[in-house]
Coordinates of C-alpha atoms in Angstrom, one line a residue:
Chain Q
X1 CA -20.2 4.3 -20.1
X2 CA -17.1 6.5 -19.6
X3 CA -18.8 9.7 -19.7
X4 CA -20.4 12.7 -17.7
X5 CA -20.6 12.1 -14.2
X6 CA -19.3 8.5 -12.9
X7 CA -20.5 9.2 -8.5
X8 CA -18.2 6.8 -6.1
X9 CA -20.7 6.4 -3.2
X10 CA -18.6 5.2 0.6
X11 CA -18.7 1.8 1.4
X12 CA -20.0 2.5 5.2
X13 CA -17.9 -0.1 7.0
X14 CA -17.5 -0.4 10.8
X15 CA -15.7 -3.0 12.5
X16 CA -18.5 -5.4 12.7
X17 CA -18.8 -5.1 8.6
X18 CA -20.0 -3.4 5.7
X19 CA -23.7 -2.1 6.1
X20 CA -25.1 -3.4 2.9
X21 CA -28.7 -1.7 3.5
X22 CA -27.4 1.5 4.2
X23 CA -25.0 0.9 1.0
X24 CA -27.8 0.0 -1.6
X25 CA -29.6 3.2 -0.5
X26 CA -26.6 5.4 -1.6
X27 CA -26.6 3.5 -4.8
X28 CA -29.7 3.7 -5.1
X29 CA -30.0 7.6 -4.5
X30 CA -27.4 8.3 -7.3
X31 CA -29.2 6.6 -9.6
X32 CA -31.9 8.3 -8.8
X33 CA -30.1 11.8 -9.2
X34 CA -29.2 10.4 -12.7
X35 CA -25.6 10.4 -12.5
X36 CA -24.0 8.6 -15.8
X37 CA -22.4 5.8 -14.3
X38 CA -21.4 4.7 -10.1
X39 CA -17.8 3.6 -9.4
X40 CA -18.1 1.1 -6.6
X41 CA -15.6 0.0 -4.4
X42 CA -12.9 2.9 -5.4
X43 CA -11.0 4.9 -3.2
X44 CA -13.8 6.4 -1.8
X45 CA -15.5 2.6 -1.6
X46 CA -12.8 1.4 0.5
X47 CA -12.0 -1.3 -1.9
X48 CA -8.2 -1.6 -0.5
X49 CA -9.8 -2.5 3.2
X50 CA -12.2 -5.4 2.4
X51 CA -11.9 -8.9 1.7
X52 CA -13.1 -10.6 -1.6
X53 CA -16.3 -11.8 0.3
X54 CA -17.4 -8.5 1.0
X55 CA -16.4 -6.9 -2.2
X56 CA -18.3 -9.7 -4.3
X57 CA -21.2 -8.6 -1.7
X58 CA -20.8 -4.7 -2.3
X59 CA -20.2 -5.6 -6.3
X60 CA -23.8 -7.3 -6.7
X61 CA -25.3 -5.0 -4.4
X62 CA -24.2 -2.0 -6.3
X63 CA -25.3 -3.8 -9.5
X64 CA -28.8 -4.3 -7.9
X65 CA -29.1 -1.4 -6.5
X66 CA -28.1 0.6 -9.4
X67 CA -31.1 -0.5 -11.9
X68 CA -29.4 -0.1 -14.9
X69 CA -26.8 2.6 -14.2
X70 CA -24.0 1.3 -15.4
X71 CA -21.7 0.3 -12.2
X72 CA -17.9 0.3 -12.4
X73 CA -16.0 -1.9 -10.1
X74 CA -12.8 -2.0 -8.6
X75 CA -10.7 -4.5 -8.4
X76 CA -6.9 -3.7 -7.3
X77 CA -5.0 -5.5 -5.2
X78 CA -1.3 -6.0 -4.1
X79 CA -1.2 -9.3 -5.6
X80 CA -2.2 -9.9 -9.2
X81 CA -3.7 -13.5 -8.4
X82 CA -6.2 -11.3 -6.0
X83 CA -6.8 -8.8 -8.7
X84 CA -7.8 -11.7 -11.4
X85 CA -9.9 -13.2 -8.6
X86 CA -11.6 -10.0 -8.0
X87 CA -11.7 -9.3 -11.9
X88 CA -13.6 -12.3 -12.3
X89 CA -16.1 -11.6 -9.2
X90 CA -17.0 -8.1 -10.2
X91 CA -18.0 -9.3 -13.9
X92 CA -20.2 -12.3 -12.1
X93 CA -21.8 -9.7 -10.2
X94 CA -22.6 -7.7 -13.2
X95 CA -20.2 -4.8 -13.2
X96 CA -20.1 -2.8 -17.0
X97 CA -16.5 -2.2 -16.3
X98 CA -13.7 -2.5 -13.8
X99 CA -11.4 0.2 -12.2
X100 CA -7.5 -0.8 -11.4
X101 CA -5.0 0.9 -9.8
X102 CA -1.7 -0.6 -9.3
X103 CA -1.2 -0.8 -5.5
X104 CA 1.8 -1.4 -4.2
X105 CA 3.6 -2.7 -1.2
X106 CA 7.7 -2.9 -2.5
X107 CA 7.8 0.0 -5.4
X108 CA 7.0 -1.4 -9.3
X109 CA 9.1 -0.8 -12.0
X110 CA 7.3 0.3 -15.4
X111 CA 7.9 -3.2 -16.7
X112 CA 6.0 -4.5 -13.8
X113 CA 2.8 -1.4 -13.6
X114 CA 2.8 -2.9 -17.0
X115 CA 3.0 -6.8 -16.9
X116 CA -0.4 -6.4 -14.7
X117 CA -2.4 -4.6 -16.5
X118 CA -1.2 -7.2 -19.3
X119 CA -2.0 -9.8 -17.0
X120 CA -5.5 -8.8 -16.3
X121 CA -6.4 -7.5 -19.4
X122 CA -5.9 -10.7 -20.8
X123 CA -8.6 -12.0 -18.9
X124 CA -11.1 -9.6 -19.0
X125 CA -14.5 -9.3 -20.9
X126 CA -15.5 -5.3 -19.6
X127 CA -13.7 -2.8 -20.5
X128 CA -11.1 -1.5 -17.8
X129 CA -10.2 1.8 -16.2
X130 CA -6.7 2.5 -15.7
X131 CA -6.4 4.0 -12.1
X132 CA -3.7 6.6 -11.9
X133 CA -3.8 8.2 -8.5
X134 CA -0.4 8.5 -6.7
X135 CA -1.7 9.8 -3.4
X136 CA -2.7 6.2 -2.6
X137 CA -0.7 3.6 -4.6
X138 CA 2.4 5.8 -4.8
X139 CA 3.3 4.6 -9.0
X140 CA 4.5 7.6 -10.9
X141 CA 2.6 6.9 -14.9
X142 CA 5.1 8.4 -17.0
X143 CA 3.4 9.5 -20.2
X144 CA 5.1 6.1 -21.8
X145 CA 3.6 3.8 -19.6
X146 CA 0.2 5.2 -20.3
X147 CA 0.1 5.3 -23.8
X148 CA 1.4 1.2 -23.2
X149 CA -0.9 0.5 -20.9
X150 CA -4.2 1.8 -23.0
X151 CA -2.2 -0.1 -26.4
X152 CA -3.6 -2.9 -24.6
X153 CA -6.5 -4.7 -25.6
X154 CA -10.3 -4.3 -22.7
X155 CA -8.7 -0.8 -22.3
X156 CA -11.7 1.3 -21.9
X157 CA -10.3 4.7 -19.9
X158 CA -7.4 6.4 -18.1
X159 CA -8.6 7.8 -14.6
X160 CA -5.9 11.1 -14.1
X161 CA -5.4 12.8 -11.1
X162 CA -6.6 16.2 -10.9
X163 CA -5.1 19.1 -12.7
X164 CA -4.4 22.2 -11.0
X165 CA -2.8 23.6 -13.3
X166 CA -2.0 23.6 -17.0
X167 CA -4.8 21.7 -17.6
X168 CA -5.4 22.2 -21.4
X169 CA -2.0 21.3 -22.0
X170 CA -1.9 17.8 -20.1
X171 CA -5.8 16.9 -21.1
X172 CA -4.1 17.5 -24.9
X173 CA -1.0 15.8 -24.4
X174 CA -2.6 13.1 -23.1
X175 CA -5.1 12.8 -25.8
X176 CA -2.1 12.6 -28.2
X177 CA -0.8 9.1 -27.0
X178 CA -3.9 7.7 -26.3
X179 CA -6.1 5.6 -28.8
X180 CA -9.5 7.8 -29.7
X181 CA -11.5 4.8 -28.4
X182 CA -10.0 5.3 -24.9
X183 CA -12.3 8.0 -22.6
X184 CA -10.1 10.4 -20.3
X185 CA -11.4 11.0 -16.9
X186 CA -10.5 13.5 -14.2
X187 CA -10.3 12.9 -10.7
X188 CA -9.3 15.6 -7.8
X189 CA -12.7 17.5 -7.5
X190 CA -11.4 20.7 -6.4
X191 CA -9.9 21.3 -9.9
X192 CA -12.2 18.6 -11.5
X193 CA -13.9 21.4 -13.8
X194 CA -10.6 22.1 -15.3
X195 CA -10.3 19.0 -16.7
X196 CA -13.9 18.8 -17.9
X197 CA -13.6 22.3 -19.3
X198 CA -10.5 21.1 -20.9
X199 CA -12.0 18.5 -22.6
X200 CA -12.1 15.2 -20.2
X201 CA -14.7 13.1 -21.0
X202 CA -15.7 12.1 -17.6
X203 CA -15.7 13.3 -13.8
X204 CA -14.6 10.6 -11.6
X205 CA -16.1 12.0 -8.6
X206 CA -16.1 11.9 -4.9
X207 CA -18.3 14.9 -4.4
X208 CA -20.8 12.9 -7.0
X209 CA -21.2 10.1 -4.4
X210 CA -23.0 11.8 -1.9
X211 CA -23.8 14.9 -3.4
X212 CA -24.8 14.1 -7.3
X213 CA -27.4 16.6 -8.1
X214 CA -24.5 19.3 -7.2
X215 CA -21.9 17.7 -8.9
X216 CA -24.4 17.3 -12.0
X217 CA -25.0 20.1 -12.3
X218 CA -21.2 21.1 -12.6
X219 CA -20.9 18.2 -15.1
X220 CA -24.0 19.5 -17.2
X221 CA -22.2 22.7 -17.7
X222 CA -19.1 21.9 -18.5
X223 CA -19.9 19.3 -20.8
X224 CA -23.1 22.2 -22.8
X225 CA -19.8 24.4 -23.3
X226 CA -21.0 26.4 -20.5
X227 CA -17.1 26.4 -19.2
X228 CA -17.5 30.0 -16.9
X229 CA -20.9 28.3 -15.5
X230 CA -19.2 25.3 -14.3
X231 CA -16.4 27.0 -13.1
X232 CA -18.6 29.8 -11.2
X233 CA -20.2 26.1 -9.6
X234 CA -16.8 24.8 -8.5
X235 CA -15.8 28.0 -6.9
X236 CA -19.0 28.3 -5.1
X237 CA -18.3 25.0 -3.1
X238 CA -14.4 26.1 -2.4
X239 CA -15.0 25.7 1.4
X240 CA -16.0 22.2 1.0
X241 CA -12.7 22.2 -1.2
X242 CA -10.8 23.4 1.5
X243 CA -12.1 20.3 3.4
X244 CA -11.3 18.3 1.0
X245 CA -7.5 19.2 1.0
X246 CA -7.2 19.5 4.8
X247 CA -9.0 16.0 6.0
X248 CA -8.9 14.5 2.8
X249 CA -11.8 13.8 0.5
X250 CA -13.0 10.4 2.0
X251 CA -13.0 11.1 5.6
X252 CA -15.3 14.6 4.8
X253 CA -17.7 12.7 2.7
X254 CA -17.7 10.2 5.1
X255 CA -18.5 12.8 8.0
X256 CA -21.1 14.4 5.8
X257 CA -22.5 10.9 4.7
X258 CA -23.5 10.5 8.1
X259 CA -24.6 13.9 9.2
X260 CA -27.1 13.4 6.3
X261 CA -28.3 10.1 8.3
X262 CA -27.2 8.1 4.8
X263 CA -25.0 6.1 7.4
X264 CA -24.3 5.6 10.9
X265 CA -21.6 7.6 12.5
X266 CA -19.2 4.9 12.1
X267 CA -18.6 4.1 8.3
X268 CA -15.0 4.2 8.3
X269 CA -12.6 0.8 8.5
X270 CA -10.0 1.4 11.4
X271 CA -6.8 2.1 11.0
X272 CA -8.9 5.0 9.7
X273 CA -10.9 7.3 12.1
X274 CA -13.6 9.7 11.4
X275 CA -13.4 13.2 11.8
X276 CA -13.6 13.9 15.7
X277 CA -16.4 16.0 17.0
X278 CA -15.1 19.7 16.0
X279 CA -14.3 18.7 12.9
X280 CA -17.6 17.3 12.3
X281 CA -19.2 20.6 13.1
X282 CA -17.1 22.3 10.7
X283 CA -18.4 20.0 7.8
X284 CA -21.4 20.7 8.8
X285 CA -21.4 24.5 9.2
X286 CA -19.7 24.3 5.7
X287 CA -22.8 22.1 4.0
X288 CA -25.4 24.5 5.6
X289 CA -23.9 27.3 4.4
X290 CA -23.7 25.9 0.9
X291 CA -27.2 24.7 1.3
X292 CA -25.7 20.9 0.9
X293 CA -28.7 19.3 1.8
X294 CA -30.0 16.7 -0.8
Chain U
X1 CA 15.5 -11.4 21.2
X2 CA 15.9 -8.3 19.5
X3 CA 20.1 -8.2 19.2
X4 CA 22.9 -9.1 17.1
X5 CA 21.9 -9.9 13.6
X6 CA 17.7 -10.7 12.8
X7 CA 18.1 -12.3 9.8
X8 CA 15.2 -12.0 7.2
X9 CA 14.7 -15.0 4.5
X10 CA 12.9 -14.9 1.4
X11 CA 9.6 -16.3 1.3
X12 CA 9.6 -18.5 -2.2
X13 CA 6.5 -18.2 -3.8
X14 CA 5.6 -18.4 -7.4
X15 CA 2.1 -18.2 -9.0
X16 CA 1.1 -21.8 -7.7
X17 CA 1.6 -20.6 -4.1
X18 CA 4.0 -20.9 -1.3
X19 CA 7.2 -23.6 -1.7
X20 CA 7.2 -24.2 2.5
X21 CA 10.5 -27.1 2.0
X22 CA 12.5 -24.5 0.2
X23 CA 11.4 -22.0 3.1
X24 CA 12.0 -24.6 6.3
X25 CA 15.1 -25.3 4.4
X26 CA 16.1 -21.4 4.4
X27 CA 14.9 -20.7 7.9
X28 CA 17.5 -23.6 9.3
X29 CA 20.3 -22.7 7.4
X30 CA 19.8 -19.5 9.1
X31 CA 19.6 -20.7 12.2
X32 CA 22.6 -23.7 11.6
X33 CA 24.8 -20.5 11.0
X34 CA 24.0 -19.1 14.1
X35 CA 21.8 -15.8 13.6
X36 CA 20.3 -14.6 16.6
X37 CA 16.8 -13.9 15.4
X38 CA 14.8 -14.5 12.2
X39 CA 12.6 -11.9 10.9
X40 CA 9.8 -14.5 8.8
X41 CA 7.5 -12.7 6.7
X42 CA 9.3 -9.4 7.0
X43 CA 9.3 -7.1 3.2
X44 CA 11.9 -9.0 2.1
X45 CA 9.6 -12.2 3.2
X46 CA 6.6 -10.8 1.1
X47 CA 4.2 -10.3 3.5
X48 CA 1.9 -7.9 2.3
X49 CA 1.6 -10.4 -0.9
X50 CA 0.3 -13.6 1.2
X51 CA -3.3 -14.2 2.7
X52 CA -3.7 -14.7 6.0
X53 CA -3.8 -18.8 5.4
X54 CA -0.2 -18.7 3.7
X55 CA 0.9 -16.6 6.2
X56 CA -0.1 -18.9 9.1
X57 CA 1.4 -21.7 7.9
X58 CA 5.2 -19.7 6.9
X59 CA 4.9 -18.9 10.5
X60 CA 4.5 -22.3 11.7
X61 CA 7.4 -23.8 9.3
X62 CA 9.3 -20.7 10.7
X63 CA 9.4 -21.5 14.0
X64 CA 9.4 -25.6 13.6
X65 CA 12.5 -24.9 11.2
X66 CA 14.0 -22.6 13.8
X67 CA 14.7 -25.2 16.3
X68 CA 14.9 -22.3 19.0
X69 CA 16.2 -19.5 17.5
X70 CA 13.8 -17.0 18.2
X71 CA 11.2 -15.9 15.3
X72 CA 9.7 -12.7 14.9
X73 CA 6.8 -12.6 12.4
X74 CA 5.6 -9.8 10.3
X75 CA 1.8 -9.1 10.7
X76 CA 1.2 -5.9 8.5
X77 CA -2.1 -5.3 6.8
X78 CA -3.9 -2.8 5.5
X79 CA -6.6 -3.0 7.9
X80 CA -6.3 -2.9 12.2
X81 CA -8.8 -6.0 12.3
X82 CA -6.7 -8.0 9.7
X83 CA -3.9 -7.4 11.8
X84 CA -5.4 -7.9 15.0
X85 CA -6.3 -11.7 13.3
X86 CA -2.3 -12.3 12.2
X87 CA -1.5 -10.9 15.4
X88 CA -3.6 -13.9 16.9
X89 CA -2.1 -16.0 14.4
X90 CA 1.5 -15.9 14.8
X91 CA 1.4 -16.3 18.3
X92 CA -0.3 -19.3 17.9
X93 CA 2.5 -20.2 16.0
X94 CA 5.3 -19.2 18.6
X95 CA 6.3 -16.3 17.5
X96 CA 9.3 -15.1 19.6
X97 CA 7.9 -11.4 18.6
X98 CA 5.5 -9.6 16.1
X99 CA 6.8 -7.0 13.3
X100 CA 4.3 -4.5 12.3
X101 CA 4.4 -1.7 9.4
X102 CA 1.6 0.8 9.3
X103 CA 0.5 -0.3 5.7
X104 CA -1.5 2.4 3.6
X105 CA -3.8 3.1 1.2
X106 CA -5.0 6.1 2.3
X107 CA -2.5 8.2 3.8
X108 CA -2.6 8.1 7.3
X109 CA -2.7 10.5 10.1
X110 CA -0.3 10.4 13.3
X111 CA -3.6 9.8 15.4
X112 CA -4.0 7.2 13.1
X113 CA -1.0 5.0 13.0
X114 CA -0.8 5.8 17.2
X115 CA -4.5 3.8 16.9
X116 CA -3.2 0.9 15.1
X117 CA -0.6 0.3 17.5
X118 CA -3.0 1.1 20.6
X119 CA -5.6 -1.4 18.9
X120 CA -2.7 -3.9 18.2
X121 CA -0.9 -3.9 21.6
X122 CA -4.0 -4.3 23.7
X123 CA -4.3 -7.3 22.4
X124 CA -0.6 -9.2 22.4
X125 CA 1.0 -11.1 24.3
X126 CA 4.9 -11.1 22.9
X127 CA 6.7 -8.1 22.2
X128 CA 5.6 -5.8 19.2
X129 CA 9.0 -4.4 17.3
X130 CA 7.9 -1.0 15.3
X131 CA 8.5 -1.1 11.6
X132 CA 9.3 2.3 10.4
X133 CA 9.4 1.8 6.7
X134 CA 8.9 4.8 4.4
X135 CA 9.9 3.3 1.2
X136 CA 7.0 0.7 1.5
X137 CA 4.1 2.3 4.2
X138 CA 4.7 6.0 3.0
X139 CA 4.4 6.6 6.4
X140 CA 6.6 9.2 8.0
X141 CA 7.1 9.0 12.0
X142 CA 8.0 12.1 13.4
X143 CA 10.3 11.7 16.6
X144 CA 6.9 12.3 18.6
X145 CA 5.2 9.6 16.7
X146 CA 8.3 7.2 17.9
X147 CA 7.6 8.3 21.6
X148 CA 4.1 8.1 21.6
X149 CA 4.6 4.7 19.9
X150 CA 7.4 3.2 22.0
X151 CA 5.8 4.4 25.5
X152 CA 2.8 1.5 24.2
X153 CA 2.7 -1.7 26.4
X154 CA 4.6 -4.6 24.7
X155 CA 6.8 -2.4 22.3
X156 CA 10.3 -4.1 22.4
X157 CA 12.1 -2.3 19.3
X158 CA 11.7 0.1 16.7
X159 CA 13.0 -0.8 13.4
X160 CA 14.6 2.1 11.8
X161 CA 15.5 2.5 8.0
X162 CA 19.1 3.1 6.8
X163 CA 21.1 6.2 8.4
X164 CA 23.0 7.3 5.6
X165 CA 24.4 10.5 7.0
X166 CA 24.8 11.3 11.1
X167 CA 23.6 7.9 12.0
X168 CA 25.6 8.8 15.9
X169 CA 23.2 11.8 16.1
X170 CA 20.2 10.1 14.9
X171 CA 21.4 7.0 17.1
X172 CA 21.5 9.3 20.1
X173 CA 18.0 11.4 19.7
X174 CA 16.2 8.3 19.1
X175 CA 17.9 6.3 22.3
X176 CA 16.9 9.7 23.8
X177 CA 13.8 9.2 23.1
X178 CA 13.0 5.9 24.0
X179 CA 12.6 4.1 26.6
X180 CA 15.5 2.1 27.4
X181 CA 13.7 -1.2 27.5
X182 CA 13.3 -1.0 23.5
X183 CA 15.9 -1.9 21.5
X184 CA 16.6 0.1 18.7
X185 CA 17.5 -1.9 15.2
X186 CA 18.8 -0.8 12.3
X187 CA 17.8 -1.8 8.5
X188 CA 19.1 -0.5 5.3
X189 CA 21.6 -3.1 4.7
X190 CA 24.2 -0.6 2.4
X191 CA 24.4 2.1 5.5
X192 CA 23.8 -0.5 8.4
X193 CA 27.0 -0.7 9.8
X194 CA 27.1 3.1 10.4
X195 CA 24.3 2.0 12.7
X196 CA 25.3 -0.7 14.2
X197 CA 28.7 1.5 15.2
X198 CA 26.9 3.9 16.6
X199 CA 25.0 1.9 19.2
X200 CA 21.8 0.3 17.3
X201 CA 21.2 -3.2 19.0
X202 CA 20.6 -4.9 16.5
X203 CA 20.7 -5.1 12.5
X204 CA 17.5 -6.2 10.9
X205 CA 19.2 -7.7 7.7
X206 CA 17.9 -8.5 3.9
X207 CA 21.5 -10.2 3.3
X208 CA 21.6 -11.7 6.9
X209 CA 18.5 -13.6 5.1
X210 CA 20.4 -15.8 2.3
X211 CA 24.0 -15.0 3.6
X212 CA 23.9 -15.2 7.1
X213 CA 27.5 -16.2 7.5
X214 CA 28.8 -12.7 6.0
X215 CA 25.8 -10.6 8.4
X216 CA 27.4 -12.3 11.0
X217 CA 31.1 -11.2 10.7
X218 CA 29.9 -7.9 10.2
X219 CA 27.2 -7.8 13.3
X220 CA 30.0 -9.3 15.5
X221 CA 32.9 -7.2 14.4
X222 CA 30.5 -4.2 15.2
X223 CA 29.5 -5.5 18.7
X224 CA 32.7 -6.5 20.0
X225 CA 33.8 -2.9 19.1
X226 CA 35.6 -3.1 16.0
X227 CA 34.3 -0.8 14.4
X228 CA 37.0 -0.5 11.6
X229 CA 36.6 -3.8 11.0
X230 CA 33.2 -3.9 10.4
X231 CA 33.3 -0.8 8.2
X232 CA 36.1 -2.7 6.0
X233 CA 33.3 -5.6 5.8
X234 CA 30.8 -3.5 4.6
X235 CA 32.6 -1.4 2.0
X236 CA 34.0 -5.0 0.6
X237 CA 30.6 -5.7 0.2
X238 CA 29.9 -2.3 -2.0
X239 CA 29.0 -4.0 -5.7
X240 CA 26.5 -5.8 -4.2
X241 CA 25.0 -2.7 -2.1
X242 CA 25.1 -0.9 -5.7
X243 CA 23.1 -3.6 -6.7
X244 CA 20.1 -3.6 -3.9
X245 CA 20.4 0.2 -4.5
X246 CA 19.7 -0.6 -8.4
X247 CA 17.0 -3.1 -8.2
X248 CA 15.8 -3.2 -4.9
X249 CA 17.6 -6.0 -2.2
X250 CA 14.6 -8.3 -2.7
X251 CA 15.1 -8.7 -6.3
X252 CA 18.6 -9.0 -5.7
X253 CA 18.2 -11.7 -2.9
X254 CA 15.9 -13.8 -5.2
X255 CA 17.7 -13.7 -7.6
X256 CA 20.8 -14.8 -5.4
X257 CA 19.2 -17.8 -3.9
X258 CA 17.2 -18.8 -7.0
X259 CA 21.4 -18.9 -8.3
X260 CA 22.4 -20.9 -5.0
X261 CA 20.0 -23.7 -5.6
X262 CA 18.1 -22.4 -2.2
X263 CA 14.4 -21.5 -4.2
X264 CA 13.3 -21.7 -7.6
X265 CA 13.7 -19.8 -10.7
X266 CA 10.2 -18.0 -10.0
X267 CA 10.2 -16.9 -6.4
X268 CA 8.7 -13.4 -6.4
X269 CA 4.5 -13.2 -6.6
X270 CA 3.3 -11.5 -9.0
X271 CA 3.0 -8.2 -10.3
X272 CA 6.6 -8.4 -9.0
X273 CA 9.1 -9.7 -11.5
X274 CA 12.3 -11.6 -10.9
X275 CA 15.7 -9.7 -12.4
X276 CA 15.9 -10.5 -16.7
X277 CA 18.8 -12.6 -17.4
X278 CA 21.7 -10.0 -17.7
X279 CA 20.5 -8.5 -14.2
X280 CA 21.0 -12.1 -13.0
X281 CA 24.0 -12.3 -14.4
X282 CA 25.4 -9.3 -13.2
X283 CA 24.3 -10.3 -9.5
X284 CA 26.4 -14.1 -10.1
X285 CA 29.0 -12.0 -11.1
X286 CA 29.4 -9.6 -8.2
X287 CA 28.4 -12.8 -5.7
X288 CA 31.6 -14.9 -7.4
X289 CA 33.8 -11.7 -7.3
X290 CA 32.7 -11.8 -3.7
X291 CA 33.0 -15.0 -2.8
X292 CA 29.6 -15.3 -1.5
X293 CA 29.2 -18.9 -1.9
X294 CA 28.0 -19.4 1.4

């Protein structure tokens, strides 16, 4: 399942709870679109602001909604207890895989990013995606912890942040300490096509969750060798980029998300707030212009 | 409350869950010795690792155990409505005072953290101390984001990390910015006498926690003015500041009162790992060359 196009839809979340109906249609909607796989509950899913109930919820949901795409869940949490418990709730629910990042409250040593992937690989019956994205859980993967980490057995892919630049190099470096049977996937949509043009076997996309015809269509090319193609797509949707680096990707999806009427205005847990009203017209002066309307 | 030495104990918890005797027992040595407050469920408490059941029940042994001393209890989370529900919960408890760090997952904005403590402070009824805390939040709070912060309803102290260098100037611009109602405390235990010197009211202490005794001679030398005195108490303390500065003073402190007798072997949850056994023997070492036998 760890190639092409895997979308991460929103979880739309207010503070009354997560609107399941509206969250089954944007499951729904990339399966439609045909996107390879749907990572629910990532860092565009909120996972890190829901309880276990509603993730279990969200988890079958996504699995139902999905008809047969397969759905990737994820399951980090501060505590490895929670992260077994969650483990064993996605699978229940269905999910083909499971997505873990090592969040973190005190910093981890390697010994300890290590002990719980160990821990939870030990108990797993999907294969797992190794969630390396410092923005959120703030653990630096040396090159050495990777290639430990994916030593280990349920290991299914490494999820990299995005590569802006000397991409070739780190997509091949990586691929040297990596078993073969492990898929690399690049995250970081504004220089997502690097790392598909450099060889990434999958797009773990935020762009892909609302917008997956677009971001198919980007995946399509780079993966048919069609490496200036792709990249002439990625630089066509720069001023979305630009969003993407100045709000950060979540709370632009989530503004767009809502323009599109996918969601009511609300979808965002508090502490975090939604885009205020001038930046709100901005995303949507930007998704006009590129004619972001699917 | 928020003066002298707040002394923050351990929370014992292994896999099985949370050892409340070995905690009541910890909380009323700290309070036998004579600390003036006790942070329960502060970082070095493990907050962020317990659910909200665990947590409501440390803070009940807290204060029970206390006997009087005040107790200030640590209601981080990652999301406003999980806090507004610990908030709710430690009160009920008789909590003296609520400690709360902006968790993250996603980074936050300053409009952001400001909401939290907004959302939060509507609602309390004890006074809120502000947990600035880089090393574990990743949040940075400009001097504005203090004064915004402090000028709240309910805000009693702000809770600074170490001052390593110029801790008089950064005493002074924060007192400058305050308002003089809330008490500024100082954490950082290797660079805490620098503030405590230089005017901090109080010293929110990770040692104070398992050797209260020590805090003490130090807090008291500061605040009846001998500030030589206190500075000779802290460098004798270096070798074990090089070792909080090594491992982290929560490893180090679980370690230490897993050595004392005080908690069992296992008392950190999970993925966090106890020291190996030539860390631990390197912190026995440096607590007999010390003396700390308390």
């Amino acid at each position: 399942m760890f190639r092409g196009l895997s979308a991460f839809p929103l979880t739309p979340v207010d503070e009354d709870g997560v609107d399941l109906t509206a969250y089954a249609a944007l499951v729904a909607r990339l399966a439609g679109a045909g996107v390879d796989s749907i990572g629910a509950l990532g860092s565009t899913g909120g996972y890190a602001y829901l309880t276990r109930e509603q993730r279990a919820r969200v988890a079958e949901a996504a699995v139902d909604a999905a008809s047969g795409t397969p759905v990737m869940v994820g399951i980090g949490a501060l505590r490895t207890r929670d992260v077994l418990a969650l483990a064993e709730d996605a699978q229940n629910a269905g999910a083909a895989a499971v997505l873990l990042a090592p969040l973190t409250y005190q910093p981890l040593g390697d010994d300890e990013v290590f002990g719980l992937y160990e821990d939870v690989t030990h108990h797993l019956s999907v294969p797992l995606c190794v969630y390396d994205n410092p923005a959120t859980t703030h653990v630096r993967f040396s090159d050495e912890l990777h290639a430990r980490i994916a030593a280990l057995p349920h290991i299914g892919s490494v999820k990299i942040p995005g590569v802006p630049t000397g991409a070739e190099d780190r997509v091949a470096a990586l691929r040297a300490l990596l078993p073969a049977s492990v898929a690399l996937g690049v995250s970081g949509d504004w220089t997502a096509v690097r790392g598909l043009n450099s060889g990434c076997d999958v797009w773990y996309s935020v762009l892909g969750g609302t917008f997956p015809r677009t971001a198919l269509a980007l995946t399509r090319a780079a993966q048919s060798g069609h490496a200036d193609h792709a990249n002439d797509l990625s630089d066509a949707l720069e001023p979305l980029w630009a969003l993407f680096r100045r709000h950060g990707s979540l709370r632009v999806m989530a503004a767009a998300a809502s323009h599109l009427g996918l969601t009511g205005e609300v979808n965002l847990p508090r502490p975090l707030r939604g885009l205020d009203a001038e930046q709100r017209r901005e995303v949507v002066a930007v998704l006009d212009a590129l004619g972001l309307d699917e």
